C-alpha positions as YAML, in Angstrom:
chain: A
units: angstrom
residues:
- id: 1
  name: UNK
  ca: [35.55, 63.08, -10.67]
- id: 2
  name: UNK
  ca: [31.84, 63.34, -11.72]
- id: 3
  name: UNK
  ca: [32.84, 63.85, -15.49]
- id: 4
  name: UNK
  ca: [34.87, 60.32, -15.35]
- id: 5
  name: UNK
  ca: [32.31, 58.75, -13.66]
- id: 6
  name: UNK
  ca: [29.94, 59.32, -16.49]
- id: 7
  name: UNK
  ca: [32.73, 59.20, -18.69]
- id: 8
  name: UNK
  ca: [33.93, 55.65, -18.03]
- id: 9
  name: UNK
  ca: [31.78, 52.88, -17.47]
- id: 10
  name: UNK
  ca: [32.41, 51.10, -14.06]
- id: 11
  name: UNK
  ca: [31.36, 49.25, -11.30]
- id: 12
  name: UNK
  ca: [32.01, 50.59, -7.59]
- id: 13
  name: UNK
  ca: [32.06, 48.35, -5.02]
- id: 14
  name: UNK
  ca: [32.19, 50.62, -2.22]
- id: 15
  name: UNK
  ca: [30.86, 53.79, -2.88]
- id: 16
  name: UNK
  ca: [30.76, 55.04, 0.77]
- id: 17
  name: UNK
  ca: [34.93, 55.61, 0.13]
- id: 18
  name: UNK
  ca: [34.00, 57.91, -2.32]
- id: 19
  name: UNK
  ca: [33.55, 60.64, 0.13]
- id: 20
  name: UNK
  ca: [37.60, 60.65, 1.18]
- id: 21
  name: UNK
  ca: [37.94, 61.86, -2.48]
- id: 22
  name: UNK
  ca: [35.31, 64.50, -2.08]
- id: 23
  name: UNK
  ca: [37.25, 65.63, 1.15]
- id: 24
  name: UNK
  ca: [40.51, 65.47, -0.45]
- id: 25
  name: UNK
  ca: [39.77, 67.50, -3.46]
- id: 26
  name: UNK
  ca: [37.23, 70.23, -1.06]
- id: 27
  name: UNK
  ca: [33.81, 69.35, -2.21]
- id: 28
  name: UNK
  ca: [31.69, 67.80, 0.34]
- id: 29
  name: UNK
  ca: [28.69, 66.90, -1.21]
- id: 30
  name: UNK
  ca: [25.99, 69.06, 1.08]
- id: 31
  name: UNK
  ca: [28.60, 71.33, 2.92]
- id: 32
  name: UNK
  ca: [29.81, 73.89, 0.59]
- id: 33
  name: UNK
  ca: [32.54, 76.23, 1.38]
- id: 34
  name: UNK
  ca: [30.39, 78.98, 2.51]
- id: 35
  name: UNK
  ca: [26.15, 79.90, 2.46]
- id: 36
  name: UNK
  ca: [26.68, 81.05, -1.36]
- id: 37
  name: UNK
  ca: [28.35, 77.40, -2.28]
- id: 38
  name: UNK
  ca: [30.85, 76.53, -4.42]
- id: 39
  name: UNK
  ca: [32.99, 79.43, -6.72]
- id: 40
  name: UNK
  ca: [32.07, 79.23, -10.60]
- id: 41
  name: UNK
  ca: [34.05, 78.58, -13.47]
- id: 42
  name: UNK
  ca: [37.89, 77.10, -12.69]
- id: 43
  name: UNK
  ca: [38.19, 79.32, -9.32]
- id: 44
  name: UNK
  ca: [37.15, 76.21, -7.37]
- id: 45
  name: UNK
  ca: [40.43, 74.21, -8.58]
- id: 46
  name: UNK
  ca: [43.02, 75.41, -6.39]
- id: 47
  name: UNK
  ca: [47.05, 74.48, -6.55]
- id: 48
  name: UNK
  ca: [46.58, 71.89, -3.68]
- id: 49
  name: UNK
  ca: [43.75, 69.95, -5.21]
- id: 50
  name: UNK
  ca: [44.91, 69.77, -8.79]
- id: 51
  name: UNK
  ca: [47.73, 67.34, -8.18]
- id: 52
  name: UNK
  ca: [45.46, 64.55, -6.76]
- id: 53
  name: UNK
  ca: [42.67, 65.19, -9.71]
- id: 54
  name: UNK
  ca: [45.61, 64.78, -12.30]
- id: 55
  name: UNK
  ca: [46.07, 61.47, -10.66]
- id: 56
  name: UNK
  ca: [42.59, 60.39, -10.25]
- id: 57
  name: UNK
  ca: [42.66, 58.49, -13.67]
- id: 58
  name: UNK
  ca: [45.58, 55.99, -13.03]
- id: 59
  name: UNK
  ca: [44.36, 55.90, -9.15]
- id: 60
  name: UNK
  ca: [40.76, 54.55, -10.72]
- id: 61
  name: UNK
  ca: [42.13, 52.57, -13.05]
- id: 62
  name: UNK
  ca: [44.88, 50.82, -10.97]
- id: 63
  name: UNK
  ca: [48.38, 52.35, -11.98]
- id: 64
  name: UNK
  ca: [48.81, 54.23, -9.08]
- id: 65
  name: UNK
  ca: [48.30, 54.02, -5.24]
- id: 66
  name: UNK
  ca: [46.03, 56.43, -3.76]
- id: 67
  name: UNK
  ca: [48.61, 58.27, -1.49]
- id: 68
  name: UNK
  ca: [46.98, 61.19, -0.06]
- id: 69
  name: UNK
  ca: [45.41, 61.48, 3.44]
- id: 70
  name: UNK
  ca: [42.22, 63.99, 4.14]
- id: 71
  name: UNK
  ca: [43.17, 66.93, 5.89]
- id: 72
  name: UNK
  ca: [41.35, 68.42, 8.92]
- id: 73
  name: UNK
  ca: [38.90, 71.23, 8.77]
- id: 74
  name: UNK
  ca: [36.39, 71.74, 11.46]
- id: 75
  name: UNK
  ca: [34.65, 74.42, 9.31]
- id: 76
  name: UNK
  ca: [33.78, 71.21, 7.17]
- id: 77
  name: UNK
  ca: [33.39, 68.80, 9.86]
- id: 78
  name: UNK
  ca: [31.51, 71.03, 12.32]
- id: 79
  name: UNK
  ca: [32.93, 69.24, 15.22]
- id: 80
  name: UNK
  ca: [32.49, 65.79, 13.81]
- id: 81
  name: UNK
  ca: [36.45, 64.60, 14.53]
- id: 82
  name: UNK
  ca: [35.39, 61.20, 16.25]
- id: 83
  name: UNK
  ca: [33.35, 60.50, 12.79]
- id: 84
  name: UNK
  ca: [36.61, 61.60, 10.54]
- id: 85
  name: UNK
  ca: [38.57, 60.10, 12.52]
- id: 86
  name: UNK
  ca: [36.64, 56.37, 12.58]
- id: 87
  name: UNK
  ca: [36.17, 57.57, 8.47]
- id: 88
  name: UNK
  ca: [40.19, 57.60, 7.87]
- id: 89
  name: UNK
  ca: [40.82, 54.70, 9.92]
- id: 90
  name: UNK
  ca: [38.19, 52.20, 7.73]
- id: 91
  name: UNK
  ca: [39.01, 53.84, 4.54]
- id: 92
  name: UNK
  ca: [39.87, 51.18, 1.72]
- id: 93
  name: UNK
  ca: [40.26, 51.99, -1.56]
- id: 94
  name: UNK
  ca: [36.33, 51.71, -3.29]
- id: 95
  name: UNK
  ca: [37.59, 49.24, -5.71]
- id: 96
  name: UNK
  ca: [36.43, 50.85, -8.56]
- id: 97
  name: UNK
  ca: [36.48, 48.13, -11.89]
- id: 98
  name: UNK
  ca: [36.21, 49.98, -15.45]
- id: 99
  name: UNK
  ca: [34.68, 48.18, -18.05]
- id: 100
  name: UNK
  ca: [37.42, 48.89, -20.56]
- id: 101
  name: UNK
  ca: [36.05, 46.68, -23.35]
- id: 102
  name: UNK
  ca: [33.02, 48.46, -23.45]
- id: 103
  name: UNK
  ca: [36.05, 51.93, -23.56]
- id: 104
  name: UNK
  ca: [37.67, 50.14, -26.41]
- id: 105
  name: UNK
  ca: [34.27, 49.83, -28.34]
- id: 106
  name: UNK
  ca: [33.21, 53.29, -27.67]
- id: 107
  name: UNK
  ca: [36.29, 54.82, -28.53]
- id: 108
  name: UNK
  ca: [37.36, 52.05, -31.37]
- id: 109
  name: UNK
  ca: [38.90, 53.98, -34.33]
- id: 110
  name: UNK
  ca: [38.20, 57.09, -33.27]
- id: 111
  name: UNK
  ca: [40.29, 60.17, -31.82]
- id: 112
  name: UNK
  ca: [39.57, 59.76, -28.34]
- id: 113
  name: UNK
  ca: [40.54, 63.61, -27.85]
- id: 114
  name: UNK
  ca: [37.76, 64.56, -30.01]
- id: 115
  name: UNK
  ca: [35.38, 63.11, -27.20]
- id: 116
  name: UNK
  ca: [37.17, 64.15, -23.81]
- id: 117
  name: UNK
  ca: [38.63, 67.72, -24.45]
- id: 118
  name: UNK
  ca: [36.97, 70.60, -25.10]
- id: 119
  name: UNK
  ca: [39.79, 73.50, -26.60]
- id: 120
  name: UNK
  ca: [42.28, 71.18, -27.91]
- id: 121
  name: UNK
  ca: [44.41, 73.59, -29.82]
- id: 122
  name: UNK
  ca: [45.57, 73.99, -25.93]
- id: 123
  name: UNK
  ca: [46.75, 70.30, -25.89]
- id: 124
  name: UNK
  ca: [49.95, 68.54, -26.96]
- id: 125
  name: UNK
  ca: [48.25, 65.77, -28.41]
- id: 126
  name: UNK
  ca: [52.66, 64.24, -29.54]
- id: 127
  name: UNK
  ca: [53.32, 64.76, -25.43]
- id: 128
  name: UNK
  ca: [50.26, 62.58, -24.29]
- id: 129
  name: UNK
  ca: [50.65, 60.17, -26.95]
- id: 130
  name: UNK
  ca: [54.75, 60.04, -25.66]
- id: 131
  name: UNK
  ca: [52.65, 58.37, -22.30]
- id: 132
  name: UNK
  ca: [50.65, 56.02, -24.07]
- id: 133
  name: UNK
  ca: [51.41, 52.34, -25.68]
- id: 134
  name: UNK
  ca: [48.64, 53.08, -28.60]
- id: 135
  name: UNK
  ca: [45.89, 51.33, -27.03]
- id: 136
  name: UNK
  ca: [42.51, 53.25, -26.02]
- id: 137
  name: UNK
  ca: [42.59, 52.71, -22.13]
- id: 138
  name: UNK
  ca: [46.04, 54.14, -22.09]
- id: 139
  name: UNK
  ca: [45.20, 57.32, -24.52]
- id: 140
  name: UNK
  ca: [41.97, 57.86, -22.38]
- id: 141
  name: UNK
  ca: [43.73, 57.82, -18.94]
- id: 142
  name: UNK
  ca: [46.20, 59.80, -20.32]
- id: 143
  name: UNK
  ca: [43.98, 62.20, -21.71]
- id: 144
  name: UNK
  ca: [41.90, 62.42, -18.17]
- id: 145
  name: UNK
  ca: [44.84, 62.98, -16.65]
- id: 146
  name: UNK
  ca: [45.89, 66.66, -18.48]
- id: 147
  name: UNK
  ca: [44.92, 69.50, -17.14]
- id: 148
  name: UNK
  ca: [42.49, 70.33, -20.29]
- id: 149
  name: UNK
  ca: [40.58, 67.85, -19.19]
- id: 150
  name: UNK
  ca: [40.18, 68.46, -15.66]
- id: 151
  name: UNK
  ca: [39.97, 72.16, -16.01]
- id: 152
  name: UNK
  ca: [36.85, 71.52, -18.08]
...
């Protein structure tokens, strides 16, 4: 989430919302999982939250609904159920807008993969272009939304 964020150029228009994604994918900004925080390396991705971050990409940029709900955990709220509960009931999507011309000019006649992944030789570069229509926003989400990329 933080990589596309630096990533992509954009303009949130309610950031506040932003914390249902941190929920949803298990990293509450200021409540880690345990005193020694977070796990290192890819242990932190689990099964459960690699599905939504996958989807994060076409969710941002408009493609796709947001269809997920957070799930309860009182070791993360710490009681707090009437503020989850008044969170989940006001939550609208943050209306994130990408600047994709600026995209287009950053990534204009270059590989785009060169930029976003870090091992390609793991990547099917024919398979994600198979998703795209040749333009740069398309190869870009695509390429966010592979595992390579998330997993990075």
């Amino acid at each position: 989430m933080v990589g596309m964020m630096r990533t992509l150029p954009m303009n949130i228009q309610n950031p506040e919302n932003l914390i249902v994604y941190q929920k949803l994918l298990g990293q509450m900004l200021l409540y880690p999982p345990n005193v020694s925080g977070w796990p290192n390396g890819k242990s932190w991705i689990d099964s459960s939250t690699l599905m939504l971050r996958l989807q994060i990409p076409q969710i941002w940029s408009g493609l796709r609904p947001l269809e997920y709900s957070p799930r309860e955990d009182d070791d993360i709220d710490m009681g707090m159920k009437s503020r989850e509960t008044a969170l989940n009931k006001s939550f609208k999507n943050p209306n994130i807008t990408i600047d994709w011309t600026r995209v287009e000019k950053a990534f204009n006649k270059k590989n785009c993969e060169d930029y976003l992944i870090q091992n390609q030789k793991s990547l099917d570069m024919d398979t994600v272009k198979n998703f795209s229509d040749n333009s740069v926003k398309m190869d870009v989400i695509n390429l966010m939304s592979t595992p390579e990329y998330q997993l990075m």
